[in-house]
Amino acid sequence: MTMVTNRPFEIYLAWSERVLDVGADQSALDVLQAAGLPIEPGCMTGGCGECRTAYVQGDIVHMDTCLSEGERQHYFCPCVSRAMTRIVLAQ
């Protein structure tokens, strides 16, 4: 990862008004799972889309190889993707 993509960022869970901090050395998937979200991990390399998660706001740095450009407007793969801004998830 480059300096741009290994910086910490936040994930905001709109339904519970909870903010999750994703550290520079953590994956968003690890943080989401630790918070109790039932996301299946799959390949952990961004190749399968099993962990695909919907978002409603945020500047995502997509590092997967499975989502189409259209899908990337609404989904990200938290196993490998990062963010430049806070990501907002809505159930």
Short mmCIF file of N, CA and C in Angstrom, two decimals:
data_model
loop_
_atom_site.label_atom_id
_atom_site.label_comp_id
_atom_site.label_asym_id
_atom_site.label_seq_id
_atom_site.Cartn_x
_atom_site.Cartn_y
_atom_site.Cartn_z
N MET A 1 0.82 -1.18 0.00
CA MET A 1 0.00 0.00 0.00
C MET A 1 0.87 1.25 0.00
N THR A 2 0.37 2.28 -0.63
CA THR A 2 1.11 3.53 -0.66
C THR A 2 0.75 4.37 0.56
N MET A 3 1.44 5.47 0.73
CA MET A 3 1.16 6.37 1.84
C MET A 3 -0.27 6.87 1.80
N VAL A 4 -0.82 7.04 0.62
CA VAL A 4 -2.19 7.54 0.48
C VAL A 4 -3.19 6.52 0.99
N THR A 5 -2.97 5.25 0.74
CA THR A 5 -3.97 4.25 1.07
C THR A 5 -3.76 3.55 2.41
N ASN A 6 -2.66 3.80 3.11
CA ASN A 6 -2.50 3.12 4.38
C ASN A 6 -2.80 4.03 5.56
N ARG A 7 -3.43 5.14 5.32
CA ARG A 7 -3.79 6.05 6.40
C ARG A 7 -5.06 5.58 7.09
N PRO A 8 -5.23 5.92 8.35
CA PRO A 8 -6.45 5.54 9.07
C PRO A 8 -7.67 6.25 8.50
N PHE A 9 -8.84 5.67 8.71
CA PHE A 9 -10.09 6.30 8.28
C PHE A 9 -11.21 5.81 9.18
N GLU A 10 -12.38 6.40 9.04
CA GLU A 10 -13.53 6.05 9.86
C GLU A 10 -14.62 5.41 9.02
N ILE A 11 -15.39 4.55 9.67
CA ILE A 11 -16.61 4.00 9.08
C ILE A 11 -17.74 4.39 10.02
N TYR A 12 -18.75 5.03 9.47
CA TYR A 12 -19.90 5.47 10.25
C TYR A 12 -21.07 4.54 9.97
N LEU A 13 -21.60 3.93 11.02
CA LEU A 13 -22.77 3.05 10.90
C LEU A 13 -24.01 3.90 11.16
N ALA A 14 -24.68 4.33 10.10
CA ALA A 14 -25.78 5.29 10.22
C ALA A 14 -26.93 4.78 11.09
N TRP A 15 -27.22 3.50 11.05
CA TRP A 15 -28.34 2.96 11.80
C TRP A 15 -28.13 2.99 13.32
N SER A 16 -26.88 3.01 13.75
CA SER A 16 -26.61 3.02 15.19
C SER A 16 -25.82 4.27 15.61
N GLU A 17 -25.53 5.15 14.66
CA GLU A 17 -24.74 6.37 14.90
C GLU A 17 -23.40 6.04 15.57
N ARG A 18 -22.84 4.94 15.18
CA ARG A 18 -21.57 4.47 15.74
C ARG A 18 -20.44 4.75 14.76
N VAL A 19 -19.30 5.19 15.27
CA VAL A 19 -18.13 5.45 14.45
C VAL A 19 -17.08 4.38 14.77
N LEU A 20 -16.59 3.73 13.72
CA LEU A 20 -15.54 2.72 13.86
C LEU A 20 -14.26 3.29 13.27
N ASP A 21 -13.17 3.16 14.00
CA ASP A 21 -11.87 3.62 13.53
C ASP A 21 -11.12 2.47 12.90
N VAL A 22 -10.67 2.68 11.67
CA VAL A 22 -9.86 1.69 10.97
C VAL A 22 -8.42 2.21 10.96
N GLY A 23 -7.55 1.53 11.67
CA GLY A 23 -6.15 1.95 11.75
C GLY A 23 -5.40 1.67 10.47
N ALA A 24 -4.25 2.29 10.35
CA ALA A 24 -3.42 2.14 9.15
C ALA A 24 -3.02 0.69 8.92
N ASP A 25 -2.93 -0.10 9.98
CA ASP A 25 -2.51 -1.50 9.86
C ASP A 25 -3.66 -2.48 9.97
N GLN A 26 -4.91 -1.98 9.87
CA GLN A 26 -6.08 -2.84 9.96
C GLN A 26 -6.83 -2.83 8.64
N SER A 27 -7.61 -3.90 8.42
CA SER A 27 -8.52 -3.89 7.28
C SER A 27 -9.90 -3.44 7.77
N ALA A 28 -10.65 -2.83 6.87
CA ALA A 28 -12.02 -2.45 7.22
C ALA A 28 -12.83 -3.69 7.58
N LEU A 29 -12.55 -4.81 6.92
CA LEU A 29 -13.26 -6.05 7.21
C LEU A 29 -13.03 -6.49 8.66
N ASP A 30 -11.79 -6.45 9.11
CA ASP A 30 -11.50 -6.84 10.50
C ASP A 30 -12.26 -5.97 11.49
N VAL A 31 -12.29 -4.67 11.24
CA VAL A 31 -12.97 -3.73 12.13
C VAL A 31 -14.47 -3.96 12.11
N LEU A 32 -15.04 -4.16 10.93
CA LEU A 32 -16.48 -4.40 10.82
C LEU A 32 -16.88 -5.71 11.50
N GLN A 33 -16.10 -6.75 11.33
CA GLN A 33 -16.39 -8.02 11.98
C GLN A 33 -16.26 -7.89 13.50
N ALA A 34 -15.24 -7.19 13.98
CA ALA A 34 -15.05 -6.99 15.42
C ALA A 34 -16.23 -6.21 16.02
N ALA A 35 -16.87 -5.38 15.21
CA ALA A 35 -18.03 -4.62 15.67
C ALA A 35 -19.32 -5.44 15.61
N GLY A 36 -19.21 -6.68 15.13
CA GLY A 36 -20.37 -7.56 15.13
C GLY A 36 -21.14 -7.63 13.83
N LEU A 37 -20.65 -7.01 12.77
CA LEU A 37 -21.36 -7.10 11.50
C LEU A 37 -21.10 -8.46 10.85
N PRO A 38 -22.15 -9.11 10.40
CA PRO A 38 -22.02 -10.46 9.84
C PRO A 38 -21.55 -10.45 8.38
N ILE A 39 -20.29 -10.16 8.17
CA ILE A 39 -19.73 -10.11 6.81
C ILE A 39 -18.82 -11.32 6.64
N GLU A 40 -19.10 -12.10 5.62
CA GLU A 40 -18.29 -13.29 5.33
C GLU A 40 -17.00 -12.87 4.64
N PRO A 41 -15.85 -13.41 5.04
CA PRO A 41 -14.58 -12.95 4.51
C PRO A 41 -14.20 -13.41 3.10
N GLY A 42 -14.52 -14.58 2.67
CA GLY A 42 -14.13 -15.01 1.33
C GLY A 42 -12.63 -15.15 1.16
N CYS A 43 -12.09 -14.65 0.04
CA CYS A 43 -10.69 -14.87 -0.33
C CYS A 43 -9.69 -13.98 0.41
N MET A 44 -10.13 -12.86 0.92
CA MET A 44 -9.28 -11.88 1.62
C MET A 44 -8.28 -11.17 0.72
N THR A 45 -8.44 -11.29 -0.59
CA THR A 45 -7.54 -10.62 -1.53
C THR A 45 -8.28 -9.68 -2.49
N GLY A 46 -9.58 -9.54 -2.31
CA GLY A 46 -10.36 -8.67 -3.19
C GLY A 46 -10.70 -9.29 -4.53
N GLY A 47 -10.60 -10.60 -4.62
CA GLY A 47 -10.85 -11.25 -5.90
C GLY A 47 -12.20 -11.92 -6.04
N CYS A 48 -12.91 -12.12 -4.93
CA CYS A 48 -14.15 -12.90 -5.03
C CYS A 48 -15.43 -12.10 -4.81
N GLY A 49 -15.37 -11.02 -4.06
CA GLY A 49 -16.57 -10.22 -3.80
C GLY A 49 -17.46 -10.74 -2.69
N GLU A 50 -17.04 -11.79 -2.01
CA GLU A 50 -17.85 -12.37 -0.94
C GLU A 50 -18.13 -11.35 0.17
N CYS A 51 -17.18 -10.48 0.47
CA CYS A 51 -17.35 -9.51 1.55
C CYS A 51 -17.93 -8.18 1.06
N ARG A 52 -18.35 -8.12 -0.17
CA ARG A 52 -18.90 -6.90 -0.76
C ARG A 52 -19.90 -6.25 0.20
N THR A 53 -19.69 -4.96 0.47
CA THR A 53 -20.49 -4.23 1.45
C THR A 53 -20.99 -2.94 0.81
N ALA A 54 -22.27 -2.65 1.03
CA ALA A 54 -22.86 -1.44 0.47
C ALA A 54 -22.46 -0.22 1.30
N TYR A 55 -22.24 0.89 0.61
CA TYR A 55 -21.99 2.16 1.29
C TYR A 55 -22.80 3.25 0.60
N VAL A 56 -23.05 4.35 1.33
CA VAL A 56 -23.85 5.44 0.76
C VAL A 56 -23.04 6.72 0.58
N GLN A 57 -21.87 6.78 1.23
CA GLN A 57 -21.04 7.96 1.10
C GLN A 57 -19.60 7.60 1.43
N GLY A 58 -18.67 8.26 0.79
CA GLY A 58 -17.26 8.07 1.07
C GLY A 58 -16.43 8.02 -0.20
N ASP A 59 -15.19 8.39 -0.05
CA ASP A 59 -14.23 8.36 -1.16
C ASP A 59 -13.41 7.08 -1.01
N ILE A 60 -13.86 6.02 -1.64
CA ILE A 60 -13.26 4.70 -1.51
C ILE A 60 -12.06 4.56 -2.44
N VAL A 61 -11.01 3.97 -1.93
CA VAL A 61 -9.86 3.57 -2.75
C VAL A 61 -10.05 2.08 -3.01
N HIS A 62 -10.68 1.77 -4.14
CA HIS A 62 -11.00 0.39 -4.47
C HIS A 62 -9.73 -0.37 -4.85
N MET A 63 -9.45 -1.42 -4.12
CA MET A 63 -8.26 -2.22 -4.39
C MET A 63 -8.61 -3.66 -4.76
N ASP A 64 -9.88 -3.89 -5.00
CA ASP A 64 -10.34 -5.22 -5.39
C ASP A 64 -10.17 -5.40 -6.90
N THR A 65 -10.37 -6.63 -7.34
CA THR A 65 -10.34 -6.92 -8.78
C THR A 65 -11.65 -7.53 -9.25
N CYS A 66 -12.67 -7.52 -8.40
CA CYS A 66 -13.91 -8.23 -8.73
C CYS A 66 -15.11 -7.33 -9.03
N LEU A 67 -15.13 -6.12 -8.51
CA LEU A 67 -16.29 -5.26 -8.71
C LEU A 67 -16.17 -4.47 -10.01
N SER A 68 -17.30 -4.30 -10.68
CA SER A 68 -17.33 -3.48 -11.89
C SER A 68 -17.34 -2.01 -11.48
N GLU A 69 -17.09 -1.13 -12.44
CA GLU A 69 -17.13 0.30 -12.15
C GLU A 69 -18.50 0.70 -11.62
N GLY A 70 -19.54 0.13 -12.17
CA GLY A 70 -20.90 0.42 -11.70
C GLY A 70 -21.13 -0.03 -10.27
N GLU A 71 -20.67 -1.23 -9.94
CA GLU A 71 -20.80 -1.74 -8.58
C GLU A 71 -20.02 -0.90 -7.59
N ARG A 72 -18.89 -0.37 -8.02
CA ARG A 72 -18.04 0.42 -7.13
C ARG A 72 -18.69 1.73 -6.70
N GLN A 73 -19.74 2.13 -7.39
CA GLN A 73 -20.47 3.34 -6.99
C GLN A 73 -21.28 3.11 -5.71
N HIS A 74 -21.55 1.83 -5.39
CA HIS A 74 -22.42 1.51 -4.24
C HIS A 74 -21.84 0.47 -3.30
N TYR A 75 -20.78 -0.21 -3.70
CA TYR A 75 -20.20 -1.30 -2.91
C TYR A 75 -18.68 -1.17 -2.84
N PHE A 76 -18.12 -1.74 -1.77
CA PHE A 76 -16.67 -1.86 -1.69
C PHE A 76 -16.34 -3.20 -1.04
N CYS A 77 -15.12 -3.66 -1.22
CA CYS A 77 -14.65 -4.90 -0.61
C CYS A 77 -13.77 -4.53 0.58
N PRO A 78 -14.30 -4.63 1.79
CA PRO A 78 -13.56 -4.17 2.96
C PRO A 78 -12.34 -5.01 3.31
N CYS A 79 -12.16 -6.14 2.66
CA CYS A 79 -10.96 -6.95 2.93
C CYS A 79 -9.70 -6.26 2.42
N VAL A 80 -9.83 -5.45 1.35
CA VAL A 80 -8.64 -4.81 0.76
C VAL A 80 -8.79 -3.31 0.50
N SER A 81 -9.99 -2.82 0.40
CA SER A 81 -10.18 -1.41 0.04
C SER A 81 -9.98 -0.50 1.23
N ARG A 82 -9.62 0.73 0.95
CA ARG A 82 -9.37 1.76 1.96
C ARG A 82 -10.24 2.96 1.62
N ALA A 83 -10.10 4.04 2.38
CA ALA A 83 -10.89 5.24 2.10
C ALA A 83 -10.07 6.49 2.35
N MET A 84 -10.36 7.51 1.57
CA MET A 84 -9.73 8.82 1.74
C MET A 84 -10.54 9.68 2.70
N THR A 85 -11.82 9.34 2.87
CA THR A 85 -12.72 10.07 3.76
C THR A 85 -13.51 9.06 4.58
N ARG A 86 -14.33 9.54 5.46
CA ARG A 86 -15.22 8.67 6.23
C ARG A 86 -16.15 7.92 5.28
N ILE A 87 -16.33 6.64 5.55
CA ILE A 87 -17.29 5.83 4.79
C ILE A 87 -18.57 5.76 5.62
N VAL A 88 -19.71 5.96 4.97
CA VAL A 88 -20.99 5.85 5.66
C VAL A 88 -21.71 4.61 5.15
N LEU A 89 -22.07 3.75 6.10
CA LEU A 89 -22.85 2.55 5.78
C LEU A 89 -24.26 2.74 6.29
N ALA A 90 -25.25 2.33 5.51
CA ALA A 90 -26.64 2.35 5.92
C ALA A 90 -27.20 0.96 5.68
N GLN A 91 -27.95 0.45 6.63
CA GLN A 91 -28.41 -0.94 6.53
C GLN A 91 -29.12 -1.23 5.29
#
